[in-house]
Each structure stands twice: as structure tokens, then as C-alpha cells.
CSV table of C-alpha atoms in Angstrom, one decimal:
chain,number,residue,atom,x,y,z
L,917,UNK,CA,99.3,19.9,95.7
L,918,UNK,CA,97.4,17.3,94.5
L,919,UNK,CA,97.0,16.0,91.0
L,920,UNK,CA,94.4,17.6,89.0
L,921,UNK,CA,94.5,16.5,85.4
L,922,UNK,CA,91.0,15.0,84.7
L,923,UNK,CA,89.9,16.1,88.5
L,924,UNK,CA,86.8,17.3,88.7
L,925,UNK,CA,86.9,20.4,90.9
L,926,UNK,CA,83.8,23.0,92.0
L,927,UNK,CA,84.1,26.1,91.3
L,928,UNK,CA,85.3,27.2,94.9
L,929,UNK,CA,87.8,24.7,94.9
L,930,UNK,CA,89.9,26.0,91.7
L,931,UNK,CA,89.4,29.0,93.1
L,932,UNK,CA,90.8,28.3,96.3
L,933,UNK,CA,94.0,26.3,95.3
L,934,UNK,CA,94.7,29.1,92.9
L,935,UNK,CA,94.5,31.5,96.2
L,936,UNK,CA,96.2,29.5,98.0
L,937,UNK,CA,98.8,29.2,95.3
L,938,UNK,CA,99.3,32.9,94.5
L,939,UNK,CA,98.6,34.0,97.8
L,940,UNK,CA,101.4,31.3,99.1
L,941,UNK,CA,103.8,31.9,96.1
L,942,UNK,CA,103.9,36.0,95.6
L,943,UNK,CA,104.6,37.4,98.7
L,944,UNK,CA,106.9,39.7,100.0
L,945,UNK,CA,106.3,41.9,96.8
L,946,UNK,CA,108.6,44.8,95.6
L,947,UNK,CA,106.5,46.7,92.6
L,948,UNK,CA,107.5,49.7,91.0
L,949,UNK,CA,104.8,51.3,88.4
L,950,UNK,CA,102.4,54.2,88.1
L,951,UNK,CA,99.2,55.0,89.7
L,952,UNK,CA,96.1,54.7,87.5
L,953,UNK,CA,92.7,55.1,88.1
L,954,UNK,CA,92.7,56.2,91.8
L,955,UNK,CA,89.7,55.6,93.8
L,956,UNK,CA,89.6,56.3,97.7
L,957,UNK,CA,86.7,54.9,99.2
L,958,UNK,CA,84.1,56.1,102.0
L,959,UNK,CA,85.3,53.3,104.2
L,960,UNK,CA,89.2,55.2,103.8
L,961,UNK,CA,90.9,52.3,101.7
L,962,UNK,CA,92.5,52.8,98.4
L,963,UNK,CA,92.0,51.3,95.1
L,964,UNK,CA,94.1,52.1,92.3
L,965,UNK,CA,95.8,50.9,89.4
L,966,UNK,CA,99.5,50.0,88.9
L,967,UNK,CA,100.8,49.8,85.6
L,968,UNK,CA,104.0,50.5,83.4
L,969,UNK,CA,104.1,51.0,79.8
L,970,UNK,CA,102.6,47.2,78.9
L,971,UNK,CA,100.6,45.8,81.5
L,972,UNK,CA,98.3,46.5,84.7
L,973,UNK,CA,97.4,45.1,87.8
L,974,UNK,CA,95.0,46.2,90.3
L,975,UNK,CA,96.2,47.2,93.7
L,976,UNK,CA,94.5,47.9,97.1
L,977,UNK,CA,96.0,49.4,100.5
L,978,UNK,CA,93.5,48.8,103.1
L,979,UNK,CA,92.8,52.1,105.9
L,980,UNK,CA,95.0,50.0,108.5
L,981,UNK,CA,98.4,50.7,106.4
L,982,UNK,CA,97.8,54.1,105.0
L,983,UNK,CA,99.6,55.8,108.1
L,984,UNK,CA,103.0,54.2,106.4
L,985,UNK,CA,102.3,56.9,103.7
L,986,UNK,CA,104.1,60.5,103.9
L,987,UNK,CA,102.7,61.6,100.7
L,988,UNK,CA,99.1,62.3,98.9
L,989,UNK,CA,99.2,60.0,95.9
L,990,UNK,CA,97.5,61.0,92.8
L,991,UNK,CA,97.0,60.1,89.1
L,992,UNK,CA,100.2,59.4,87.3
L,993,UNK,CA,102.8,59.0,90.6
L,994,UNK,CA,105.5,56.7,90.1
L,995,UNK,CA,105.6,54.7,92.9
L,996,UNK,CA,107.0,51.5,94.8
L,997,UNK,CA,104.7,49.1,96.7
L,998,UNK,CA,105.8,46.1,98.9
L,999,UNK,CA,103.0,43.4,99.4
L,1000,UNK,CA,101.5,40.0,98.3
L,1001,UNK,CA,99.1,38.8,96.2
L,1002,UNK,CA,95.2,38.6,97.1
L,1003,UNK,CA,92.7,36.7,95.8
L,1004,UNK,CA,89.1,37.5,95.9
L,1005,UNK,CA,87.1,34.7,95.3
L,1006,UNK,CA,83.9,36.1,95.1
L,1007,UNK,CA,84.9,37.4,91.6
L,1008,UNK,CA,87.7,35.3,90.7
L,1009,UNK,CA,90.1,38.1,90.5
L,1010,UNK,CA,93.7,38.9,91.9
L,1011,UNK,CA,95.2,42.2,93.0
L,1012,UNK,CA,98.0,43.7,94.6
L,1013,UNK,CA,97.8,43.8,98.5
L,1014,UNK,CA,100.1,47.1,99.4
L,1015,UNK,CA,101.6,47.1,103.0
L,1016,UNK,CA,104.3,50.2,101.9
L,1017,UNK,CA,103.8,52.9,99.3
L,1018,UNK,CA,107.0,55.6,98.5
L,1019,UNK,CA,107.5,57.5,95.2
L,1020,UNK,CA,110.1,55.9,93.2
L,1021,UNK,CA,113.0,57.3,93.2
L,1022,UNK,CA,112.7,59.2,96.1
L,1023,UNK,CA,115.9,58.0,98.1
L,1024,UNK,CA,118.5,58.5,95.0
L,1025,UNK,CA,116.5,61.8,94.6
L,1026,UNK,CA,117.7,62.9,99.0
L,1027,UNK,CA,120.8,62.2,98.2
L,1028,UNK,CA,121.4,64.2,95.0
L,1029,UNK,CA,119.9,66.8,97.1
L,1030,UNK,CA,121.6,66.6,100.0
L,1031,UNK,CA,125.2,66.7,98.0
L,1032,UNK,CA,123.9,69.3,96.0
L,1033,UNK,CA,123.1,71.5,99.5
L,1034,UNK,CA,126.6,70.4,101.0
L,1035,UNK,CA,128.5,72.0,98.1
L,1036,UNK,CA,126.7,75.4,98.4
L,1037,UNK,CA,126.7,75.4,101.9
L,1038,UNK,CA,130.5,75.1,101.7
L,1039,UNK,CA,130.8,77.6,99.1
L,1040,UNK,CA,128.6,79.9,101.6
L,1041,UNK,CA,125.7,80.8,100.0
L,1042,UNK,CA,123.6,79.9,102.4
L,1043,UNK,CA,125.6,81.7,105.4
L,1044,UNK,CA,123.0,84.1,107.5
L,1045,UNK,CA,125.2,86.8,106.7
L,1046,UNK,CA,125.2,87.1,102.7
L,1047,UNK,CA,120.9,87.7,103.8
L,1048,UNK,CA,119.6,91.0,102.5
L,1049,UNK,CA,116.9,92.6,104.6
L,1050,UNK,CA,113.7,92.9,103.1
L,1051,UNK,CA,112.5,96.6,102.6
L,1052,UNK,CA,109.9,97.7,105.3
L,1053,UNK,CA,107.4,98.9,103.1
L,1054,UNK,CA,108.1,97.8,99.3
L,1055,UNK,CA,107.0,100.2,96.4
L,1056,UNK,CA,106.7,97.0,94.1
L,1057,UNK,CA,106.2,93.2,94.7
L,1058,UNK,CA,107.4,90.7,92.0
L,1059,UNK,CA,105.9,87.3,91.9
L,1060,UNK,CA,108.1,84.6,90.1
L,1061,UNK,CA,105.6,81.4,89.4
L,1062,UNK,CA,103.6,79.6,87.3
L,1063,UNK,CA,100.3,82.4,86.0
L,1064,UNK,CA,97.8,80.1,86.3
L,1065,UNK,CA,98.8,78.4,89.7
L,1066,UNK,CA,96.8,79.0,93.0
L,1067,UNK,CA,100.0,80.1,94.4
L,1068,UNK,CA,99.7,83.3,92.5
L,1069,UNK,CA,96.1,83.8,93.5
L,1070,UNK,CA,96.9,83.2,97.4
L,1071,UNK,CA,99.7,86.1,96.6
L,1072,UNK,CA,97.4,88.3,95.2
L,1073,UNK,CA,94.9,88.0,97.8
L,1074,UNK,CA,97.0,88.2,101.0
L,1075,UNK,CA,98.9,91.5,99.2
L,1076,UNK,CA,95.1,92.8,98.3
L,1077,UNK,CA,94.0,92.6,101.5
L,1078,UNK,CA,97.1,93.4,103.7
L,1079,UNK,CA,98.1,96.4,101.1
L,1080,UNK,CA,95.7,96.8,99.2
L,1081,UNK,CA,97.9,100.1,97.8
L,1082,UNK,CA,100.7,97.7,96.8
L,1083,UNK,CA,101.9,97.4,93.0
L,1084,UNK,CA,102.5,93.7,92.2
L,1085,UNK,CA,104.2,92.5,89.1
L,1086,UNK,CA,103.8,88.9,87.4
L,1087,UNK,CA,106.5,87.7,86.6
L,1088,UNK,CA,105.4,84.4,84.8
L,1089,UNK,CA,107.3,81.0,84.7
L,1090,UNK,CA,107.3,77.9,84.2
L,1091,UNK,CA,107.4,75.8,87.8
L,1092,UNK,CA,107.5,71.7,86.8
L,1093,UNK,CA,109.3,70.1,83.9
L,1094,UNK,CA,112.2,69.9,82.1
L,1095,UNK,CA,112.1,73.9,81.2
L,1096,UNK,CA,111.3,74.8,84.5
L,1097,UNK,CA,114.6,76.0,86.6
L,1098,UNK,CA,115.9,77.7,83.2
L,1099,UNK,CA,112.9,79.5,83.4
L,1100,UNK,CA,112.9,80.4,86.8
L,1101,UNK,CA,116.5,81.4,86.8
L,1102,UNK,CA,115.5,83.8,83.8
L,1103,UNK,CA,112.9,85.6,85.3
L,1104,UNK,CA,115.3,86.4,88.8
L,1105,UNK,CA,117.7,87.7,86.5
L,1106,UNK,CA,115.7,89.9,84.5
L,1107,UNK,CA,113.4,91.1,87.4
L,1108,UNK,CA,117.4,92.1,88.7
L,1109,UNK,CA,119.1,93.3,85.2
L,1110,UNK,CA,115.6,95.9,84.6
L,1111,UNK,CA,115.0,96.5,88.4
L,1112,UNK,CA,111.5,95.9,88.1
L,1113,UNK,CA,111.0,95.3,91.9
L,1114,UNK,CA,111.8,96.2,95.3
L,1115,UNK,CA,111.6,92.5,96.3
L,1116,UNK,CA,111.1,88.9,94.8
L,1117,UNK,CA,108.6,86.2,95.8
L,1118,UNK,CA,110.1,83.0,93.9
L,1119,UNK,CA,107.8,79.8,94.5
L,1120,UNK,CA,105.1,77.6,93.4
L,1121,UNK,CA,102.4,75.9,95.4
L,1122,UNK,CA,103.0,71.9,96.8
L,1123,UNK,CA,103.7,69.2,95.4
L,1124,UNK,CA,106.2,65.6,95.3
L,1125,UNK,CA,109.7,66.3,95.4
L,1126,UNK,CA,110.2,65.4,91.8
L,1127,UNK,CA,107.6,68.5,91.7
L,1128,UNK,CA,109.9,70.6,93.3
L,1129,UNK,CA,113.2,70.1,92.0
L,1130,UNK,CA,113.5,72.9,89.7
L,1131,UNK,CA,113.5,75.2,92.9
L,1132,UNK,CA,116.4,72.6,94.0
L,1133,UNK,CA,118.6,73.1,90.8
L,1134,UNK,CA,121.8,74.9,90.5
L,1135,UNK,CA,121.0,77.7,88.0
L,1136,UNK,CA,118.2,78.2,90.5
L,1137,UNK,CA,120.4,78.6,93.5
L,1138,UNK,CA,123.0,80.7,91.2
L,1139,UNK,CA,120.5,83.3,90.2
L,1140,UNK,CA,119.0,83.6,93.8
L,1141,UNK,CA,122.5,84.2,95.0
L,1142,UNK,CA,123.5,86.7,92.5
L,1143,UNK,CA,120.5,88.7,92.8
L,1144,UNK,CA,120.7,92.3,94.5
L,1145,UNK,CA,116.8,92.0,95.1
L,1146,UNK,CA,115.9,90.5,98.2
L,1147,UNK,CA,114.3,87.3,97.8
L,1148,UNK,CA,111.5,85.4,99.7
L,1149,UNK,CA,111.2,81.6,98.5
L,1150,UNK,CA,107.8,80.2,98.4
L,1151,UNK,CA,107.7,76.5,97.7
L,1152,UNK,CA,105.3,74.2,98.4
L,1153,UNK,CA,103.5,73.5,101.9
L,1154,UNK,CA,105.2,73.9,105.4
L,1155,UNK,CA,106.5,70.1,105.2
L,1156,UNK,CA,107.9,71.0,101.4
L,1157,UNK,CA,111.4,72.0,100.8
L,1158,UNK,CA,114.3,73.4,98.0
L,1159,UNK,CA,117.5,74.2,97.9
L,1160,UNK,CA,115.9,77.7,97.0
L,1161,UNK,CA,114.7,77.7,100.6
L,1162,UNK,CA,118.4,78.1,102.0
L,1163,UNK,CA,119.5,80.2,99.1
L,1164,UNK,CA,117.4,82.9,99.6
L,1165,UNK,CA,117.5,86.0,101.9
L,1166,UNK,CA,114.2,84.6,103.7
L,1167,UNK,CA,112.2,81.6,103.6
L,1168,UNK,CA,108.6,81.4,103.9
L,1169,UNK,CA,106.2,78.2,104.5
L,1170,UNK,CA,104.2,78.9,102.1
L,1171,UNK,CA,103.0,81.6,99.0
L,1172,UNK,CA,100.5,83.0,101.4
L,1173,UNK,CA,103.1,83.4,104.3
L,1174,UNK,CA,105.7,85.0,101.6
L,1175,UNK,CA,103.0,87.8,101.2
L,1176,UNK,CA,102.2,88.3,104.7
L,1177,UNK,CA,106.5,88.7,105.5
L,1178,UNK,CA,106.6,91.2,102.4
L,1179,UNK,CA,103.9,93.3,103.3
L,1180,UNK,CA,104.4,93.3,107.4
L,1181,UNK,CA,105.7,96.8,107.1
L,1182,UNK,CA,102.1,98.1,105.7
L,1183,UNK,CA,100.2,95.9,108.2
L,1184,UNK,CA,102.4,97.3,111.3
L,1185,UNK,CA,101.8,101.3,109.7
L,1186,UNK,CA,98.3,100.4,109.2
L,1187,UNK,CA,98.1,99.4,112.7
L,1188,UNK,CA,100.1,102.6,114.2
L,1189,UNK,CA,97.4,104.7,112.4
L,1190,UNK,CA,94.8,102.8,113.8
L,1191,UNK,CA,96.1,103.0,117.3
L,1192,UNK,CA,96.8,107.0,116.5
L,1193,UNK,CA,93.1,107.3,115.5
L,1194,UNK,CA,92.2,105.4,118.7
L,1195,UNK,CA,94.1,108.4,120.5
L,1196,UNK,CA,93.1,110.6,118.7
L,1197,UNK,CA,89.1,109.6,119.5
L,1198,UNK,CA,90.1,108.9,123.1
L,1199,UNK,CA,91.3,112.4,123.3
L,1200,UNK,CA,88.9,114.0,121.4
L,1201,UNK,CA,86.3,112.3,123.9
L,1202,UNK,CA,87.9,113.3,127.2
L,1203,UNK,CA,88.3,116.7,125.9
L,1204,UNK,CA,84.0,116.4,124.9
L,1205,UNK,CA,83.5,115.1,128.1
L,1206,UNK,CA,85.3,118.2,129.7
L,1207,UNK,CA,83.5,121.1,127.9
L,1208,UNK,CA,80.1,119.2,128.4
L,1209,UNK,CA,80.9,119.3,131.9
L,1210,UNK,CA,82.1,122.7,131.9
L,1211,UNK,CA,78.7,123.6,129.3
L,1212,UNK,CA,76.6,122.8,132.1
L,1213,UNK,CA,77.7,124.9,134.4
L,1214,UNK,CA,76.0,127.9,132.0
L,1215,UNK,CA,72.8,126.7,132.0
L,1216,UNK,CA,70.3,130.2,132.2
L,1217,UNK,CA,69.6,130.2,135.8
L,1218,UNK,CA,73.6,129.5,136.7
L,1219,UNK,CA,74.4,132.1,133.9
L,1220,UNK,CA,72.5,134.4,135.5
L,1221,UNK,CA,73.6,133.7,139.0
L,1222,UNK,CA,77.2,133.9,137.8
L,1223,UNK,CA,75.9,137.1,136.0
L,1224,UNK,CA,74.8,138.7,139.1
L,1225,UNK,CA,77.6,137.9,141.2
L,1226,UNK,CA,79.5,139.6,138.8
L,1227,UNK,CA,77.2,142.8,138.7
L,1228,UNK,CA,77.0,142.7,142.3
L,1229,UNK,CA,81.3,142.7,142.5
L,1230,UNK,CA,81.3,145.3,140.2
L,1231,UNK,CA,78.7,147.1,141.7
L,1232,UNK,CA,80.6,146.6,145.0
L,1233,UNK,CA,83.8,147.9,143.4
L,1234,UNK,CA,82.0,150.7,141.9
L,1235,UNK,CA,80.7,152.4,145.3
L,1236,UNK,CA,83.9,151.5,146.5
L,1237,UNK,CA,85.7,153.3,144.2
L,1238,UNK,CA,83.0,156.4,144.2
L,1239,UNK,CA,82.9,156.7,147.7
L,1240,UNK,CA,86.5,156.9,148.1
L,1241,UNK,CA,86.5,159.5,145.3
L,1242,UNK,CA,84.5,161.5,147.5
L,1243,UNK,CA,86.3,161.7,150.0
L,1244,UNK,CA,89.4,162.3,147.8
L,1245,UNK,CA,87.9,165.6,146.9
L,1246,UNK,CA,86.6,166.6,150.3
L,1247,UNK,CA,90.2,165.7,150.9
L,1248,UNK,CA,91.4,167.7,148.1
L,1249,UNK,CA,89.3,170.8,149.2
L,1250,UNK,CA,90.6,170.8,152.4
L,1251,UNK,CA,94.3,170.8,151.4
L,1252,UNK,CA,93.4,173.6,148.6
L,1253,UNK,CA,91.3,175.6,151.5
L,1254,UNK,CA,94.1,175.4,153.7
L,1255,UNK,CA,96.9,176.4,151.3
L,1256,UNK,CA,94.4,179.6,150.5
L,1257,UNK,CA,94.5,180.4,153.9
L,1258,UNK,CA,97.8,180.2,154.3
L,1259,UNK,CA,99.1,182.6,151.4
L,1260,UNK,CA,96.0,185.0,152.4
L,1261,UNK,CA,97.9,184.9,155.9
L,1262,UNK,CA,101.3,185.5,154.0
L,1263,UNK,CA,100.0,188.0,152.3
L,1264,UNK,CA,98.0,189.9,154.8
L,1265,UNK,CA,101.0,189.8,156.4
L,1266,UNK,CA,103.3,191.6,153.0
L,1267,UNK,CA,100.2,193.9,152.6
L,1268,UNK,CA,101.0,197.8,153.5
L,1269,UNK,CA,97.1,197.9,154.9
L,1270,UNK,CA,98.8,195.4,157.8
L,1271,UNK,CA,101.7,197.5,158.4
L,1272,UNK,CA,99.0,200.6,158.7
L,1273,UNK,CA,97.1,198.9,160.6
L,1274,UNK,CA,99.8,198.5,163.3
L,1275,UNK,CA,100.0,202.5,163.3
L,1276,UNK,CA,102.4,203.3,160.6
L,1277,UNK,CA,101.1,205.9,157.3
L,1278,UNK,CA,102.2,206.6,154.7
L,1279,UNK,CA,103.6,209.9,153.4
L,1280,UNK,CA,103.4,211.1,150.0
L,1281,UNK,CA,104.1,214.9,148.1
L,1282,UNK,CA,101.5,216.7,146.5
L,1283,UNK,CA,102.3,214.8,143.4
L,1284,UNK,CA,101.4,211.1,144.9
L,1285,UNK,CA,105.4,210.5,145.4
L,1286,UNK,CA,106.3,208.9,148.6
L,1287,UNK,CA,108.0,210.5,150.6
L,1288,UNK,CA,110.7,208.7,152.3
L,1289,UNK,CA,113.3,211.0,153.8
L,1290,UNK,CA,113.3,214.4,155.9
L,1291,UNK,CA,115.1,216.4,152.6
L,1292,UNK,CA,112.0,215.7,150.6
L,1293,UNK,CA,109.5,217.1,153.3
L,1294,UNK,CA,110.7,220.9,153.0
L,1295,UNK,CA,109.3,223.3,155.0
L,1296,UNK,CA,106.4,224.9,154.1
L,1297,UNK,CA,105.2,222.3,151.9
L,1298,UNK,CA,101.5,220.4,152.3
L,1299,UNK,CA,101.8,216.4,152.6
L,1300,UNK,CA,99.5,213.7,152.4
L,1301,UNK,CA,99.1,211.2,155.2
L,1302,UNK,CA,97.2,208.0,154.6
L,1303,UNK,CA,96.2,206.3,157.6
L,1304,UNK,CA,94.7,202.8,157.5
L,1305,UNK,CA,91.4,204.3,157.7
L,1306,UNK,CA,91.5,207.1,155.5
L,1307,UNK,CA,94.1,210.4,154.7
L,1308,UNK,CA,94.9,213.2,155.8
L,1309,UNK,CA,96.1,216.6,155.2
L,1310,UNK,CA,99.1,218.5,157.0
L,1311,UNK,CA,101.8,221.6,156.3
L,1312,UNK,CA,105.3,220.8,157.0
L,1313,UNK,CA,106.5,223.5,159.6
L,1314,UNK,CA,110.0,222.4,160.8
């Protein structure tokens, strides 16, 4: 670099030794501080602030680098930047030229995490077969999170429109901070101590993994193992993860999906009755379909076709049935004509006329006795003899 005590320089040319300097001297950058003042662009490059608790410097990650990021940064991450010095000359200023972005801390925070999961796993909380099954169809949901979270209004509205019937009890906590397992863990063990619920929706909507580690800590993981209340954990977005996730008896991707696992049983029973009413209809139709067909068969002029076919059957039957009762009776008459003749024959034949008329009388005393043997026709005395055409007088002489 060349001397430049009583040099005169332009403008540009300070400028462009002190690029050259910085831009030459600071690279290879390793900066740790929190975002400030975040401003995304239209062209997709990020401007931000980095600072710590005494000093700033403005930073820039050009669209090219962002796909290094796994995260959404946001007003007030702590994070760590690699990069180099840029000046632009235009301006005369300086910023920080980020090729990398992570949140600070983030490896030491894996670790813990992955220890922490390793322990319980050995002490087998997280074995499949300590998992309660959730009821089919709950009486009464209870929602551990934060009251004012959208979490909690993504609950509501997947319950209110999937069971709209469903009672759903808040039980409010506290999801980030300091306070925030304690109070978590507090609200699992009440909901089991009173048995408020049926089951237990624990979770909170995305964010970092410092965001979510009350989910992650062990009074957490405790109360979700001793609870007697099936639990569904709820944290964060379907990339997010807790220890809470593996603890409990089901995970779910997110609040929303927690809702739509707890109220499954109401969904499939609303759908049975809707297939049931589908039947129902269906058969109802057919059945329409058949009487409508069978309906116009009776219109007036087939009723009264199918009305005289039936007179003239009946009528059919009728002289059928009176002709045959006529003869019947002529049949009857004959057999009742016959019989007469036949005891008149009987009886002609028993009748003392018949016997008369074959030449026999009959004798009988002057008193109308009958007489029936020589002693009673004495000598001397008058008889009667009745022929079969009249009587007649005579004397007994020997």
C-alpha cells in the first residue's frame, strides 16, 4: 500500500483502498449477534441488522445463499453468520456479506437433546407399548397451550367443524420462556388429578428450537408419562420436533392434525350415517319406483278391465256353481222319488189290501174280532167276510 500522508487522493480512490483493505483484511468471518431490523426485499435478498448489547453492523445475504438456511429468521434471533466484509462505494459504507446463517447455539442445543432422548428411551418411556389408545369418540377434549396462540384457534376450528357436538376444555399455559415446562407439566397433571378430560392435546404452534424446548424438558416428559389420559403432542410444524413427541401416546404434525386424530371417531360415525341415509334414500327410491310402476297398472280404463275380468270370473263361477245346483236337486228328487217308490212297493207289499187282493178275506165275529181259528167260528153263528172289494155276510153251518 502506498504512502498516503499528505497524498492527495479523490474521493473514489480512498474509497477504493479502504475496500480493498477491509474487503482483503476481514474475510472468512465468524459473527455471532442478534437480528435487528429485518427487511426482505422484492428482489429475495435480506437486509438486517446484527448487533449485541453495544454495537451494530449492517449485514446482507444476497438470494444466491439463502438456500443454506433451514430456518425463517425473524426480529430478535440469535444467530451465527460466516462471511466478509463489503464495501459499497456508492455510499461509503461497509456491511456484513453473509454466506452461512444458523441460530446460535443450535448444535450444543442437538446434543443436550439427543442425551436427554437417549436416557428416556433407555428408561422406556418411549416404548410403543406403554401407548394408550385414544378413545373412539371422546366426551371431552382438553387443549394444553398457550390461550392466545393460533394453535388453539386451528384446534377449535378443526373440532368445530369435524364435531361440532364435542365439549372442549382450555386448559391455558404458558408455551416459551423460562416458566413454560413448569407450567405445562402443571396443567397435565391437573387435567389427570380432577379428570377433566377424556384425552389431552399438549402443543403449541412453530417455532426455533430454543422455542420449543419446554416441550423437550424433563418435567415435561415426566408428566406426559405418568398421565392416565391419553395424550396427543402438538408442537410446532411437520419439520418441528420435542421430546414430548416420543413421550406421548400419539404424535401429530401439527395442532390441526392433533384435532383431526381426536375427533376421527365422530368423522367415521358421521360418515356411516351418511352412507346409512344414502341407503336408506336408495331404498326408499327403488321401493317408489316399484309402486309407481305397479300404480300404473290401475289407471281407470285397466281398473276397469281388471274389474270386469273379475266380474266376468265370478260371474263364470256363479252359473257354474247354480247350474250345478240344479242339477243337484233334480239329482236329489230323483233319489227321494225313487226311495218313495220303493217303501210304497214295501209297503203295498205288508198291506192286508195286497194279501186280499191275491184272494184271501178276512174273517171277523159279529163284534169286529178276527176270527182266527175254527173254535171261534161256532155253529150257528153269523160272520163277516171282507173281501178286497167289499164284505160280506154268511151263517156258520158246520
Amino acid at each position: 500500500m502506498p504512502e498516503l500522508i499528505n497524498t492527495e487522493l479523490t474521493v473514489s480512490e480512498l474509497t477504493s483502498l479502504i475496500k480493498q483493505t477491509l474487503e482483503q483484511g476481514f474475510y472468512g468471518l465468524k459473527v455471532s449477534g442478534e437480528i435487528s431490523n429485518f427487511r426482505p426485499s422484492s428482489t429475495g435478498h435480506w437486509f438486517f441488522t446484527l448487533k449485541d448489547s453495544s454495537c451494530a453492523i449492517s449485514a446482507v445475504m444476497f438470494k444466491s445463499a439463502l438456500w443454506k438456511v433451514d430456518f425463517s429468521p425473524k426480529e430478535g434471533d440469535k444467530v451465527t453468520v460466516t462471511g466478509s466484509i463489503d464495501v459499497y462505494g456508492a455510499r461509503g459504507t461497509y456491511q456484513l456479506k453473509c454466506d452461512t446463517m444458523e441460530q446460535s447455539g443450535v448444535g450444543e442445543l442437538l446434543a443436550l437433546l439427543e442425551k436427554r432422548k437417549r436416557f428416556y428411551a433407555e428408561k422406556g418411556y418411549f416404548a410403543p407399548e406403554r401407548k394408550k389408545v385414544l378413545p373412539v369418540r371422546p366426551k371431552r377434549i382438553g387443549v394444553v397451550t398457550s390461550p392466545t396462540g393460533a394453535a388453539l384457534q386451528d384446534i377449535l376450528n378443526v373440532l368445530g367443524r369435524r364435531a361440532p357436538g364435542l365439549d372442549v376444555l382450555v386448559l391455558p399455559a404458558v408455551v416459551q420462556g423460562e416458566d413454560a415446562a413448569r407450567s405445562i407439566a402443571n396443567r397435565i397433571c391437573q387435567a389427570n388429578n380432577l379428570l377433566l378430560c377424556d384425552v389431552l392435546i399438549v402443543g403449541r404452534g412453530g417455532g426455533s428450537l430454543e422455542d420449543l424446548l419446554p416441550f423437550s424438558e424433563e418435567c415435561v416428559i415426566e408428566a406426559i408419562h405418568d398421565s392416565s389420559i391419553p395424550i396427543v403432542s402438538a408442537v410446532g410444524h411437520e419439520i418441528d420436533w420435542a421430546l414430548s413427541d416420543y413421550a406421548a401416546d400419539l404424535r401429530a404434525p401439527t395442532p390441526s392434525a392433533a384435532a383431526e386424530l381426536v375427533s376421527q371417531g365422530y368423522m367415521e360415525s358421521r360418515q356411516r350415517i351418511k352412507e346409512i341415509e344414502e341407503q336408506l334414500k336408495q331404498t326408499m327410491l327403488h321401493r317408489l319406483v316399484f309402486f309407481e310402476e305397479r300404480l300404473r297398472r290401475y289407471t281407470s280404463q285397466a281398473f276397469q278391465q281388471r274389474l270386469e275380468a273379475i266380474i266376468d270370473k265370478r260371474q263364470y263361477l256363479l252359473a257354474n256353481a247354480s247350474n250345478n245346483l240344479v242339477l243337484a236337486q233334480k239329482q236329489l228328487l230323483r233319489d227321494a222319488s225313487s226311495r218313495v217308490e220303493s217303501a210304497q212297493r214295501e209297503l203295498q207289499a205288508l198291506s192286508p189290501l195286497a194279501i186280499l187282493a191275491r184272494g184271501y178275506t178276512v174273517v171277523t165275529d159279529d163284534t169286529g174280532k178276527l176270527v182266527k181259528s175254527r173254535a171261534q167260528a161256532e155253529i150257528g153263528k153269523q160272520v163277516t167276510l171282507t173281501f178286497i172289494d167289499g164284505k160280506r155276510t154268511a151263517l156258520v153251518k158246520e
